[in-house]
Every structure is written in C-alpha cells, then in structure tokens.
Amino acid sequence: MADTKIALKPADFQSSQEPRWCPGCGDYAILKQVQTVLAEKGYQPHEVVFFSGIGCSSRFPYYMNTYGMHTIHGRAPAIATGLKVMRPDLSVWVITGDGDALAIGGNHLIHALRRNVDMNILLFNNEIYGLTKGQYSPTSELYKVTKSSPWGTAESPFNPVLLALSAGATFVARTIDREVKHQRDILKQADDHKGVSFVEIYQNCNVFNDGAFADFTDKKKQPETTIFLKHGEPAIFGTNRDKCLVVENGKLKVAHIKPDGELPENVYVHDETSLEKALLVATLFGPADQVPRPFGIFYRVTKPTYEEQLRQQRERAKRKMGEVSLQDLLYGSETWQVK
Amino acid sequence: MGEERPSVTVRFAGDSGDGMQLAGINFSFESALEGHDIATFPDYPAEIRAPRGTLYGVSGFQVRFGKEEILTSGDEVDVLVAMNPAALKRTLHLLKEGGILIADSDAFDAKNLRLAGYEFNPLEDEILKQKYRVLSLPITSLVREALKDSPLSVKAKDRTRNMFVLGLVFWIFGRDLNIAKELIKKKFANKPDVLDANLKVLEAGYYLGETMDIEVPKIKVAKASLPRGRYRTITGNQATALGLVTASKLSGLPLYFVSYPITPASDILHDMAKYRYMDIVAIQAEDEIAAISSAIGAAFGGSIAVTATSGPGLSLMSEALGLAVMTELPVIVIDVQRAGPSTGMPTKPEQADLLQAMFGRHGEAPLIVLASATPADNFYMAIEAVRLATTHITPVILLSDLYLANGAEPWIIPNVETLPKWEPHLWKGNGEYKPYMRDEETLARWWAIPGMEGAQHVVGGLEKEDVTGNVSYDPLNHEKMVKLRLEKVKRVAEDIPLQEVNTGKEEGDLAIVGWGSTYGVIRSVVKQLVEEGYSVGHVHIKYLNPFPKNLKDVLTRFKKILVVEMNMGQLAFLLRGTFLLDVHQFNKVQGVPITERELKQTALKLLK
C-alpha cells in the first residue's frame, strides 16, 4: 500500500460539504490544521476514520473526505473503540466537545483513556453549549451566568487535562485554536503517539462565549498568562521572559528570574515522561491574572495498546489450544453417540 | 426391578451453597448419556451466598428425563431432595403424592426449623409420611462418618453432602456411577483431597441404597429413541455463543462480541471470552451503552457485531439502536429476558421485553426481532440473526429468556458442512459508491467498510438524503427514508421460512400460539389434546418482526386462537394490532414456567 501512495494536499481531505459553523468559529482553524496534519503525514483518505458525538464540533466528520460517523451524544469514544479493536490498520480520530466528552460521555471518555486505545481524541473546549444555544457546560467557570444558570452556576468546572491524566491517558496535551502552529505541532505528535492521545483544544465560541480564552490568546496578555511546556526545559514565561515556575513544598509557584538570567535552583523543568510532574503542572488552573496556564504536551509514555493486547491474547490462546476446528468446538468436551 | 415410568422428574433443593446446581448438572448429563431425553430448570436465588437456612436462600435444580420427547422440566416432581427445612418448605408443593422425599434429618434442627418457619419437625409428621415415601436420613452424619479418615475440615466435608444425595438418586434409578465419577474427576482435578472425598461420599450414598434398613424404591425409566447421531447437552446460552462463532465462520466475517455483565446473559460473555482461540474478539464494556455503541463501531468496520444483555440493558441500548437503524448497520442484540421491570426478579424467567424490542426506541425505528424456542434453538437462531443482519444490513434483536438460557437439553451436533452459508451484502467496489444506494429487491444499502479505497462516506444520526447520504431536512425526503427503512424490514419476510403448524392439526378448533420458551409446554399440551381427539394445533412464532407472510392464513384456519405468554399479552397485542384477529390469552408472570396442567385446563375451557 505504502509504495502506491500519492502525496496529498490538505484540500484533498476536504469533503464537498460546505462547513456550517458560524462565521468566526474556532472550529474552522482546527479543521484546517487536522487536514494539514493528515496530508503532511501521508495518509490516504480511505485509511482514516473520524467519529464525533453531538455538538457543534461534532459536525466535523461531514467536512472530511475520509470515512466517518456522526454518532450520538457522548458515545463516540465507545464507538471508535469498537472500530479500532477490529481495525487496528485504520487511523481513528474522535472529535468531541466539553459537553459531549465531559458531561454525557464522561464514562466512555475515561474508559477509552484507561484502556489506551490507539486513537486521537480532540476535545474542542469552548466552555459552553453552543448547539443548544448557550447553556453552561462542565468546563464553564464557577458562577458563570448563562441561559440555564441565570443566577450563576453552583458547580466547579472540570480540568480536562487533570481528568485525562488521572484516567490513565498515555498522551495528554493542551493547545488553543488561535495558535495554529502550536496546534499543528501538537496534533502531529498526538497522531505519532501509539496509544490514546488526548488533546484539549481551547476553542472560541464567538456567539455564546466570545473571548472565553482571550486572556490566553490576546497577544499583549499572552506572555504573562501562558506557559508553553517543552520537554526537558525549564518553565519560563513573561513578557520579558523574566518569570519561571518553581517547586516549593511540593507546589508550583511563580518566581522572578534574576536580571543575570540565573534560574533558581528549584525551577520547574518539564518532563513529559513523569506522571507526577504532569499532574503537578496540570494543577495550574486558576484565574489567568493570577496563575499562568500551561499549554503543550503534559505527558507522553508508551504502553501496550488495548487492541494490541487483545491481539496478543488471541494469539496466545490459539497457541495454547492448538488448531480447533469449528466442528471440534461444537462437540465440546462431553459427547455421546446414539446408534 | 422396581417400577417403570415413561418419564421422571427430580428436583435437588438446598441452600445456595449446598452444591445443588452441581448435583443437578451432573445428574442431567448422566441421564442424557444413558440415552434419555432431558429438560432442566435451574432455579436459584439472586444472592450468591444467602444466609444459611433461609427461605430466600433456597437453590434448586429440576431435571426431567425419560423415553418420550421431554418438552418441559415437569409440573411436578417424582423425587425431591431437600437438604434443609427451608428447601422442603419452598418445594414440597411440587412433590407428587406418593413421590420420594429425601431429606437430611441432621439439618432439621431447631435453628433451621425456625428459619424456615416450621413450628414442628415436618419429617416427624405422620401425614407427610402417609402422603410421600419419606427417606429421612442423617446425611450430614453419614458423610462425616464416610470421611472420618479424610484430612478435610468438617466444613469442607459437609460440602460434599450433595454427592451423597447424588449417589443415592443414582442408586434409585440404577445408574452407572462411572460416568459421574469421570465428571467429578474433571471438576476437582487440581484438588486431590476434595476429589477423593467427593468420590467416597458419592459411593457412600449409592451403596446406602443397598444396605439401608428401610426400603428404598427403585425406578426404571426406559431410554428415549432419539435420532441417530453424536450428542452433547447444551444450555441456551452455550448454544447462543456457539451459534455466533459458527456464524462468523460461515460468513467469513470477523466477529466482535461485547457485553456488560448482567444475569442471565453473562454466561454468553464467559463463553465468548473463552473462545478467543477461535479468532474472535470478545470484550467487556464499561456499560451497556458502550457495549452497543462499540458494536456499532465494529459493524461500521465490517465485523459481525454482537452484544448480549437482559431487559434493563436493552433499555440502556435504546438510543444507540436508533443510531444503528438510522445508519443502517448490522448489529445484533441478544436479549436474555428476565422478570422485570427494573431489577425485578433477575434470576426468574419472563417474556416481557417483546414490545420493548419492537417499539422501545424514539422515532420510527423498525428492526428485525427474532425469538428462539428451545435451548438448542439458540444456536440456529443466533446464526439466523447474523445472516439476516448482514444480508439486509439492519439491526436485529434476538430474544431468549432465562428459562432457555440456563435450561439444558440433549443436542444432536450438526455437521458444520450442512449449515447454511450466505453472502454478506458487502460493497464490491464496482462503480461510484453512495452510502444509501440500495439493493433493488431487499432495499439493503451496500455495506462499504473503511479501508476500501474510493468508498469513503460519512453516516450518522442525522436524516440523510436517499442515495447520496447527504444530510437532509427535506420533508418529503424524511418521509421517504422512514418508509424505506420500514419497507426494508418488511421485505425480510421474503427471506424467512413460512409459518408452520409446529404440532397437531393444520386446522381446526383451537390454535395455541406462543413464542420463546413456552415452546415445550405448548407442544406437550397440544400433543396430549390431539391424542385425546381434539382438533388443536401449535403455532410457534420465531420471526416476530416481520411476521412470516402466511401467519394470518395459518392462524385463521382455526376457530379460536389462544396466545400463551409469560407476560401480560404482548404477542396478543401485536396479533390483534397487525391482523385485527380476536385472540384469547393465557398469561402468567410469576417468575416460574407455565405448567402443562394449567395450560391444558385453559385450552379445554376454550374447546368446550
């Protein structure tokens, strides 16, 4: 198959359907980046399957010239699991949103992560229900006023990265719709990862929750509010690159870097392979004016995938039992003859 | 050598930890091996180890065997084993007058009598002794005596009491102990002390029959004249699992089985998980929603995708089944029904999910509904479910129930070469692919699977335009698609057998109509009535949606129609609604099978 492949362009992954997202929606940017990554990685459209649930982002498969299924609310990870287990040869993607993945589909999400099914789960997080026109979601901030919370919510939001790490995901990353290069790089690495990849993408809903992530995208604010994590490197940020994260008593704090540029001894150096560090840095989830928000790859380790373990089990069982014909199977262990 | 009977029913009853199921299974298998036809009914509580001696902890295993065709596990029992007072209290009403009662008198102590609600020891009751042949034996003491040299603890020794009664029952029926011994050797191969104790106690029970002071009756039951061939015993759940593996091999499609544990369907999952060496995938999902969902994903990927569940699980699957109808993907759901609603009586049989299977979805969401009639029939109906799903590219629900799932019968093992083969309705890549192009005859859409070059497509829950599969809100298109999906299922009637009168007269005064596990009891009653000169036929419906084309014609050849169900009249409702037929009903929802006697009485009233 590989030698017959022709190099494709992003547009070759575009279906004939006109996207029907609102003008200005962050989803357009993500669609474009996914198409770019697929082309760059040399996939053919028939080797790729997109599953989605319900919500604005879940229209995604219609706009791809690949195989796809626009499924039901919250179930895409389960549906994708069934396909991947039977068809490990295909590249499987799940497109989901904060309501789809974290409210109605929470159970399937954590089990897909726990099992390490080799697929890419892209969670478009806009902190609102868009398709149903503006109710709060499991990632909306506490006290947020929406149509369904006119007096403000009374529930704290999920931190999706922390949830994915706790559920046992083997690749966990966060990126943002406006940072197309960063996004493309993360998506590419997510697809490179053999095992489940969980990518939270902050995505602006310009109709129902406009500016939800402006603190992290505004070019003036961004240097102070974001930390782009890099493996093996200290976590430095700030307009003048004069701040860093340090570990004090097991907690992360912001420290100033001395004018001579010498880093404090306890500076936080990111290590993708450390769950402890990933969990620690994921806890940075406070208000943007107080706590910088980390982006990038929090965690990446290789573990056997679910479908591979199932395959190996099957092979072991076959070796142990030897060749069993269907007729032998029907006979079972105890039979008798009536003459 | 004792009295001779055409058939005999034995019931083993005791605490749920007393090994009654094991004794019953062993006895049933030995009966089948001796050449009898058999039918079994394991009847156990939901509690795994209920407190000892309590009424709700009683576990029973009933087996009927004989020379004639054995269709039910029997209304009444000829031999009752009661390991304690609670077991006696719960089951004595089943014992025929003059029947043999075997009881462990050691277990009839003050505490157990009180737990069972007896104010006196029933074994000392003169009326009981007059009415039945009572073998009140100090079984616990006899077992301990037989094992006085065994290194086992007293508790472990007492656990072999089931083998003692099994030995005694074997003696009553003049059975060969060797087969039972072989089975026990297999069961305890890794526990030599336990094996040794079980064998010793089995023999002690057997030879007690010869040495006892009191007379133990001997009963002779002639062998059945079963058709020639190689046999095994099979339960409904075993048959379902084997049928699914067989369907995969016959169709050449990979098999994906997924399930969330639920009584009484879990044994299918257990078997399928074991059968991984047959190159199948069998996994346990996080819930029933995930089970059906992942099956839909697997079906999209070109596999035979099957899930097994019971009523509450089927309810959880409703939404996803709507997606399977909309995307027109061949998923198969096996619903092993139990008494509901809600958790209901999870270890008791009922047939009350028929209307859920028919209509339990939002929107117009027709699918194929099948029901197996006997334990072994699950093998053939599982294959049929797969055949219809992968030929007509539609979801299928196969209804089984607890009585079929756990009940066993001898099964003549088919030669796999003789089983039907079929060609799944797969897209072969000729021409341009559109997801909702259809076969002209069946209206099945073509099943193109990911990985096929040039057949990329997106399916989903939104209404689609006919042929192209593009999302469409066009009013006329929606109506067209609703009608197409309905018509596709209706046309399955062209691909299923015509309805036959299963037993009795082809026309006449009364049709007794059933579906599912009532097959045995209806057949048995119809045979009796026909022998008595009545003009009665048994019509058993295995294809519930669509119905066989000629069903109405068959039914209207009879003056009266009696629909027999373990629900409040769900098939009756469908027959009335579909054919405007006036039907009589016999309904029972007690969590116990319908008896021959009660059905016969009802039929006779209608025949007057």
PDB file of C-alpha atoms in Angstrom, chain A residues 37 93 120 122 171-176 179-193 197-201 228-229 272 295-298 300:
ATOM      1  CA  VAL A  37      -1.516  17.142   9.500  1.00  0.00           C
ATOM      2  CA  TRP A  93      -9.951  10.176  15.427  1.00  0.00           C
ATOM      3  CA  ASN A 120      -6.694  10.668  18.826  1.00  0.00           C
ATOM      4  CA  LEU A 122      -9.638  16.008  20.219  1.00  0.00           C
ATOM      5  CA  PHE A 171      -0.592  11.255  25.790  1.00  0.00           C
ATOM      6  CA  VAL A 172      -2.128  14.412  27.214  1.00  0.00           C
ATOM      7  CA  ALA A 173      -1.791  17.845  25.668  1.00  0.00           C
ATOM      8  CA  ARG A 174      -3.460  21.256  25.580  1.00  0.00           C
ATOM      9  CA  THR A 175      -3.437  23.703  22.729  1.00  0.00           C
ATOM     10  CA  ILE A 176      -5.530  26.604  21.502  1.00  0.00           C
ATOM     11  CA  GLU A 179      -2.073  29.231  17.903  1.00  0.00           C
ATOM     12  CA  VAL A 180      -2.180  27.343  14.630  1.00  0.00           C
ATOM     13  CA  LYS A 181       1.464  26.337  14.569  1.00  0.00           C
ATOM     14  CA  HIS A 182       1.413  25.051  18.112  1.00  0.00           C
ATOM     15  CA  GLN A 183      -1.839  23.298  17.380  1.00  0.00           C
ATOM     16  CA  ARG A 184      -0.499  21.642  14.255  1.00  0.00           C
ATOM     17  CA  ASP A 185       2.607  20.502  16.058  1.00  0.00           C
ATOM     18  CA  ILE A 186       0.580  19.017  18.925  1.00  0.00           C
ATOM     19  CA  LEU A 187      -1.851  17.278  16.551  1.00  0.00           C
ATOM     20  CA  LYS A 188       1.019  15.761  14.641  1.00  0.00           C
ATOM     21  CA  GLN A 189       2.653  14.430  17.770  1.00  0.00           C
ATOM     22  CA  ALA A 190      -0.692  13.187  19.045  1.00  0.00           C
ATOM     23  CA  ASP A 191      -1.081  11.151  15.881  1.00  0.00           C
ATOM     24  CA  ASP A 192       2.517   9.930  16.099  1.00  0.00           C
ATOM     25  CA  HIS A 193       1.780   8.580  19.551  1.00  0.00           C
ATOM     26  CA  SER A 197      -3.907  10.740  22.646  1.00  0.00           C
ATOM     27  CA  PHE A 198      -5.994  13.286  24.452  1.00  0.00           C
ATOM     28  CA  VAL A 199      -5.756  16.837  23.158  1.00  0.00           C
ATOM     29  CA  GLU A 200      -7.740  19.611  24.782  1.00  0.00           C
ATOM     30  CA  ILE A 201      -8.144  22.495  22.336  1.00  0.00           C
ATOM     31  CA  PHE A 228       4.328  26.654  26.645  1.00  0.00           C
ATOM     32  CA  LEU A 229       5.754  23.458  28.105  1.00  0.00           C
ATOM     33  CA  GLU A 272       6.821  14.513  29.675  1.00  0.00           C
ATOM     34  CA  PHE A 295      -0.022  24.531  27.105  1.00  0.00           C
ATOM     35  CA  GLY A 296       1.801  21.789  25.234  1.00  0.00           C
ATOM     36  CA  ILE A 297       2.388  18.136  25.966  1.00  0.00           C
ATOM     37  CA  PHE A 298       1.892  17.385  29.631  1.00  0.00           C
ATOM     38  CA  ARG A 300       3.655  11.107  26.961  1.00  0.00           C
TER      39      ARG A 300
END
